[in-house]
């Protein structure tokens, strides 16, 4: 099967990015990762990209006078890279409408909760504080709502009595590392069809 060109956008540690790199290397995801874009020049994800010989583009959020100027630079970089799919893998900012519109149906995100529960930051903390018995992770297409686009796949993770935010985050993360490559695989195999709120898997 021909591979699709994908690019990853990440802000930090990049363990999900690493899971993507590994899945491509193992041959389970028919993709070529053509760039890492990051808003954070100190992101550990940069080292992972360098190790895997993936080009890095840093759009340093702190170097811009406003969010608007930052987003314009980010959009320009994304248009230059122009992959079949952008994967937000631990990108810690809300994507502006112009970018969402430019890449509609071509941008996915991983969120560490079972959406629509616990949107936004600290989803694992929200789950522990709420007292749910089950949480998990969700991969979804990005639209202009907060963590609200059509859902591609989800995995459930139990919340145990002794869990704090960190323990739950670690357990969920192991599932993220399987769920995200799986969603990318389905996209790259042309098996995802957005049908209103639903994503049909062919
Ligand atoms: C993950 O839990 C992801 O779901 C969330 O931020 C975390 C990023 O982890 N959005 P990593 O950078 O992929 O290790």
mmCIF file of C-alpha atoms and ligand atoms in Angstrom:
data_model
loop_
_atom_site.group_PDB
_atom_site.id
_atom_site.type_symbol
_atom_site.label_atom_id
_atom_site.label_comp_id
_atom_site.label_asym_id
_atom_site.label_seq_id
_atom_site.Cartn_x
_atom_site.Cartn_y
_atom_site.Cartn_z
ATOM 1 C CA UNK A 1 0.000 0.000 0.000
ATOM 2 C CA UNK A 2 1.194 3.502 -0.780
ATOM 3 C CA UNK A 3 2.041 5.540 2.281
ATOM 4 C CA UNK A 4 0.418 8.855 3.140
ATOM 5 C CA UNK A 5 2.401 11.875 4.235
ATOM 6 C CA UNK A 6 1.597 12.909 7.786
ATOM 7 C CA UNK A 7 2.944 15.638 10.069
ATOM 8 C CA UNK A 8 2.790 15.820 13.846
ATOM 9 C CA UNK A 9 2.240 18.900 16.010
ATOM 10 C CA UNK A 10 3.384 18.522 19.627
ATOM 11 C CA UNK A 11 4.286 20.797 22.528
ATOM 12 C CA UNK A 12 6.219 18.651 24.969
ATOM 13 C CA UNK A 13 7.391 15.171 25.888
ATOM 14 C CA UNK A 14 6.189 13.584 22.674
ATOM 15 C CA UNK A 15 5.538 10.034 23.828
ATOM 16 C CA UNK A 16 2.546 9.850 21.467
ATOM 17 C CA UNK A 17 4.774 11.146 18.682
ATOM 18 C CA UNK A 18 7.217 8.345 19.524
ATOM 19 C CA UNK A 19 4.392 5.786 19.352
ATOM 20 C CA UNK A 20 3.630 7.054 15.843
ATOM 21 C CA UNK A 21 7.281 6.871 14.805
ATOM 22 C CA UNK A 22 7.514 3.304 16.147
ATOM 23 C CA UNK A 23 4.279 2.168 14.482
ATOM 24 C CA UNK A 24 5.449 3.524 11.119
ATOM 25 C CA UNK A 25 8.802 1.803 11.564
ATOM 26 C CA UNK A 26 7.132 -1.503 12.451
ATOM 27 C CA UNK A 27 5.017 -1.216 9.309
ATOM 28 C CA UNK A 28 1.634 -1.116 11.067
ATOM 29 C CA UNK A 29 0.853 2.436 9.900
ATOM 30 C CA UNK A 30 1.248 3.087 6.150
ATOM 31 C CA UNK A 31 2.556 6.646 6.559
ATOM 32 C CA UNK A 32 5.662 8.753 6.212
ATOM 33 C CA UNK A 33 6.119 11.400 8.864
ATOM 34 C CA UNK A 34 7.453 14.408 6.974
ATOM 35 C CA UNK A 35 7.671 16.960 9.795
ATOM 36 C CA UNK A 36 7.320 17.729 13.461
ATOM 37 C CA UNK A 37 5.961 21.188 14.174
ATOM 38 C CA UNK A 38 6.266 22.498 17.722
ATOM 39 C CA UNK A 39 5.393 25.720 19.525
ATOM 40 C CA UNK A 40 7.999 24.970 22.190
ATOM 41 C CA UNK A 41 11.751 25.113 21.424
ATOM 42 C CA UNK A 42 12.417 23.017 24.563
ATOM 43 C CA UNK A 43 10.031 20.195 23.685
ATOM 44 C CA UNK A 44 11.570 16.742 24.147
ATOM 45 C CA UNK A 45 9.645 15.779 21.014
ATOM 46 C CA UNK A 46 12.361 17.637 19.057
ATOM 47 C CA UNK A 47 14.987 15.114 20.190
ATOM 48 C CA UNK A 48 12.722 12.263 19.184
ATOM 49 C CA UNK A 49 12.338 13.813 15.717
ATOM 50 C CA UNK A 50 16.068 14.294 15.333
ATOM 51 C CA UNK A 51 16.696 10.674 16.325
ATOM 52 C CA UNK A 52 14.210 9.536 13.703
ATOM 53 C CA UNK A 53 15.602 12.006 11.122
ATOM 54 C CA UNK A 54 12.287 13.843 10.843
ATOM 55 C CA UNK A 55 12.570 17.567 9.969
ATOM 56 C CA UNK A 56 11.589 19.924 12.799
ATOM 57 C CA UNK A 57 9.857 23.278 12.452
ATOM 58 C CA UNK A 58 9.779 25.426 15.588
ATOM 59 C CA UNK A 59 7.160 28.164 15.697
ATOM 60 C CA UNK A 60 8.045 29.568 19.098
ATOM 61 C CA UNK A 61 4.850 30.868 20.690
ATOM 62 C CA UNK A 62 6.816 33.148 23.027
ATOM 63 C CA UNK A 63 8.473 34.921 20.082
ATOM 64 C CA UNK A 64 5.207 36.404 18.811
ATOM 65 C CA UNK A 65 3.500 39.586 20.003
ATOM 66 C CA UNK A 66 0.036 38.072 19.830
ATOM 67 C CA UNK A 67 -1.774 34.768 19.426
ATOM 68 C CA UNK A 68 -3.004 36.036 16.052
ATOM 69 C CA UNK A 69 0.535 36.522 14.715
ATOM 70 C CA UNK A 70 1.590 33.153 16.106
ATOM 71 C CA UNK A 71 -1.344 31.440 14.405
ATOM 72 C CA UNK A 72 -0.536 33.129 11.090
ATOM 73 C CA UNK A 73 3.024 31.815 11.250
ATOM 74 C CA UNK A 74 1.768 28.372 12.232
ATOM 75 C CA UNK A 75 -0.747 28.339 9.387
ATOM 76 C CA UNK A 76 1.935 29.361 6.892
ATOM 77 C CA UNK A 77 4.224 26.555 8.117
ATOM 78 C CA UNK A 78 1.384 24.041 7.934
ATOM 79 C CA UNK A 79 0.565 25.103 4.378
ATOM 80 C CA UNK A 80 4.203 24.684 3.361
ATOM 81 C CA UNK A 81 4.356 21.177 4.826
ATOM 82 C CA UNK A 82 0.902 20.320 3.443
ATOM 83 C CA UNK A 83 0.623 16.622 4.427
ATOM 84 C CA UNK A 84 -2.431 14.447 3.943
ATOM 85 C CA UNK A 85 -2.962 14.510 7.708
ATOM 86 C CA UNK A 86 -1.913 16.633 10.682
ATOM 87 C CA UNK A 87 -1.791 14.787 13.995
ATOM 88 C CA UNK A 88 -2.045 16.872 17.156
ATOM 89 C CA UNK A 89 -0.168 14.725 19.666
ATOM 90 C CA UNK A 90 0.053 16.651 22.927
ATOM 91 C CA UNK A 91 -0.331 20.069 21.301
ATOM 92 C CA UNK A 92 -1.277 22.188 24.282
ATOM 93 C CA UNK A 93 -3.020 25.090 22.555
ATOM 94 C CA UNK A 94 -6.450 25.624 21.107
ATOM 95 C CA UNK A 95 -6.254 25.653 17.320
ATOM 96 C CA UNK A 96 -7.719 28.824 15.787
ATOM 97 C CA UNK A 97 -10.622 28.778 13.353
ATOM 98 C CA UNK A 98 -8.557 29.757 10.322
ATOM 99 C CA UNK A 99 -6.310 26.714 10.777
ATOM 100 C CA UNK A 100 -9.249 24.421 11.508
ATOM 101 C CA UNK A 101 -10.973 25.596 8.323
ATOM 102 C CA UNK A 102 -7.812 25.226 6.237
ATOM 103 C CA UNK A 103 -7.373 21.577 7.231
ATOM 104 C CA UNK A 104 -10.924 20.421 7.807
ATOM 105 C CA UNK A 105 -11.086 16.606 7.778
ATOM 106 C CA UNK A 106 -7.276 16.459 7.696
ATOM 107 C CA UNK A 107 -6.456 17.137 11.347
ATOM 108 C CA UNK A 108 -6.908 14.779 14.306
ATOM 109 C CA UNK A 109 -6.230 15.097 18.032
ATOM 110 C CA UNK A 110 -5.699 12.730 20.958
ATOM 111 C CA UNK A 111 -7.454 13.610 24.213
ATOM 112 C CA UNK A 112 -6.878 11.760 27.517
ATOM 113 C CA UNK A 113 -10.556 11.243 28.443
ATOM 114 C CA UNK A 114 -13.689 9.686 27.027
ATOM 115 C CA UNK A 115 -15.139 12.687 25.197
ATOM 116 C CA UNK A 116 -17.444 14.496 25.579
ATOM 117 C CA UNK A 117 -16.477 14.156 29.258
ATOM 118 C CA UNK A 118 -13.619 16.219 30.655
ATOM 119 C CA UNK A 119 -12.636 18.510 27.802
ATOM 120 C CA UNK A 120 -9.745 20.945 28.003
ATOM 121 C CA UNK A 121 -6.699 20.797 30.236
ATOM 122 C CA UNK A 122 -6.096 18.317 33.077
ATOM 123 C CA UNK A 123 -8.651 15.816 31.826
ATOM 124 C CA UNK A 124 -7.229 13.073 34.052
ATOM 125 C CA UNK A 125 -7.449 15.319 37.144
ATOM 126 C CA UNK A 126 -11.034 16.176 36.233
ATOM 127 C CA UNK A 127 -11.857 12.458 35.976
ATOM 128 C CA UNK A 128 -10.324 11.652 39.395
ATOM 129 C CA UNK A 129 -12.029 14.623 41.026
ATOM 130 C CA UNK A 130 -15.406 13.759 39.518
ATOM 131 C CA UNK A 131 -15.094 10.201 40.787
ATOM 132 C CA UNK A 132 -15.827 8.322 37.562
ATOM 133 C CA UNK A 133 -14.995 4.613 37.558
ATOM 134 C CA UNK A 134 -14.025 4.552 33.884
ATOM 135 C CA UNK A 135 -12.128 7.072 31.802
ATOM 136 C CA UNK A 136 -9.945 6.593 28.745
ATOM 137 C CA UNK A 137 -8.767 8.316 25.620
ATOM 138 C CA UNK A 138 -10.338 9.620 22.433
ATOM 139 C CA UNK A 139 -8.983 10.351 18.973
ATOM 140 C CA UNK A 140 -11.185 12.794 17.069
ATOM 141 C CA UNK A 141 -11.188 15.055 14.061
ATOM 142 C CA UNK A 142 -10.519 18.664 14.982
ATOM 143 C CA UNK A 143 -13.283 21.187 14.465
ATOM 144 C CA UNK A 144 -13.695 24.659 15.914
ATOM 145 C CA UNK A 145 -15.132 23.447 19.235
ATOM 146 C CA UNK A 146 -12.968 22.509 22.226
ATOM 147 C CA UNK A 147 -12.238 18.762 21.918
ATOM 148 C CA UNK A 148 -15.602 18.417 20.202
ATOM 149 C CA UNK A 149 -14.996 17.091 16.679
ATOM 150 C CA UNK A 150 -16.270 13.757 15.334
ATOM 151 C CA UNK A 151 -14.863 10.761 17.249
ATOM 152 C CA UNK A 152 -12.669 8.242 15.409
ATOM 153 C CA UNK A 153 -11.832 5.825 18.216
ATOM 154 C CA UNK A 154 -11.881 5.535 21.980
ATOM 155 C CA UNK A 155 -10.438 3.186 24.563
ATOM 156 C CA UNK A 156 -11.758 2.673 28.104
ATOM 157 C CA UNK A 157 -9.445 2.675 31.108
ATOM 158 C CA UNK A 158 -10.572 1.831 34.675
ATOM 159 C CA UNK A 159 -10.094 4.406 37.418
ATOM 160 C CA UNK A 160 -8.817 2.566 40.505
ATOM 161 C CA UNK A 161 -9.512 3.502 44.122
ATOM 162 C CA UNK A 162 -5.969 4.598 44.872
ATOM 163 C CA UNK A 163 -5.531 6.650 41.687
ATOM 164 C CA UNK A 164 -4.308 10.185 41.719
ATOM 165 C CA UNK A 165 -4.014 12.280 38.572
ATOM 166 C CA UNK A 166 -0.540 10.954 37.724
ATOM 167 C CA UNK A 167 -1.402 7.274 38.171
ATOM 168 C CA UNK A 168 -4.481 7.600 35.988
ATOM 169 C CA UNK A 169 -2.585 9.642 33.376
ATOM 170 C CA UNK A 170 0.068 6.926 33.132
ATOM 171 C CA UNK A 171 -2.518 4.167 32.666
ATOM 172 C CA UNK A 172 -4.393 6.171 30.047
ATOM 173 C CA UNK A 173 -1.168 7.055 28.227
ATOM 174 C CA UNK A 174 -0.434 3.398 27.478
ATOM 175 C CA UNK A 175 -3.803 3.247 25.694
ATOM 176 C CA UNK A 176 -3.175 6.531 23.868
ATOM 177 C CA UNK A 177 -0.055 4.965 22.395
ATOM 178 C CA UNK A 178 -2.212 2.289 20.758
ATOM 179 C CA UNK A 179 -5.319 4.336 19.954
ATOM 180 C CA UNK A 180 -3.556 7.158 18.098
ATOM 181 C CA UNK A 181 -1.528 4.985 15.686
ATOM 182 C CA UNK A 182 -4.697 2.946 15.072
ATOM 183 C CA UNK A 183 -6.635 6.083 14.071
ATOM 184 C CA UNK A 184 -3.776 7.174 11.798
ATOM 185 C CA UNK A 185 -3.694 3.725 10.232
ATOM 186 C CA UNK A 186 -7.418 3.899 9.452
ATOM 187 C CA UNK A 187 -7.016 7.381 7.968
ATOM 188 C CA UNK A 188 -4.057 6.322 5.855
ATOM 189 C CA UNK A 189 -5.984 3.304 4.586
ATOM 190 C CA UNK A 190 -8.790 5.690 3.446
ATOM 191 C CA UNK A 191 -11.204 3.919 5.777
ATOM 192 C CA UNK A 192 -12.608 6.933 7.636
ATOM 193 C CA UNK A 193 -15.667 8.758 6.387
ATOM 194 C CA UNK A 194 -17.081 11.722 8.291
ATOM 195 C CA UNK A 195 -20.865 11.517 8.270
ATOM 196 C CA UNK A 196 -22.170 14.459 10.296
ATOM 197 C CA UNK A 197 -21.218 13.827 13.943
ATOM 198 C CA UNK A 198 -20.227 10.237 13.200
ATOM 199 C CA UNK A 199 -17.100 8.776 11.709
ATOM 200 C CA UNK A 200 -17.876 5.650 9.732
ATOM 201 C CA UNK A 201 -15.095 3.067 9.531
ATOM 202 C CA UNK A 202 -15.208 1.264 6.219
HETATM 203 C C1 LIG B 1 -1.223 13.181 26.349
HETATM 204 O O1 LIG B 1 -1.861 12.700 27.495
HETATM 205 C C2 LIG B 1 -2.233 13.764 25.391
HETATM 206 O O2 LIG B 1 -3.435 13.066 25.343
HETATM 207 C C3 LIG B 1 -2.451 15.119 25.987
HETATM 208 O O3 LIG B 1 -1.187 15.546 26.397
HETATM 209 C C4 LIG B 1 -0.369 14.402 26.671
HETATM 210 C C5 LIG B 1 0.842 14.497 25.801
HETATM 211 O O4 LIG B 1 1.767 13.476 26.079
HETATM 212 N N1 LIG B 1 -3.102 16.000 25.058
HETATM 213 P P1 LIG B 1 2.998 13.224 25.107
HETATM 214 O O5 LIG B 1 3.637 14.592 24.841
HETATM 215 O O6 LIG B 1 2.493 12.604 23.862
HETATM 216 O O7 LIG B 1 3.917 12.336 25.878
#
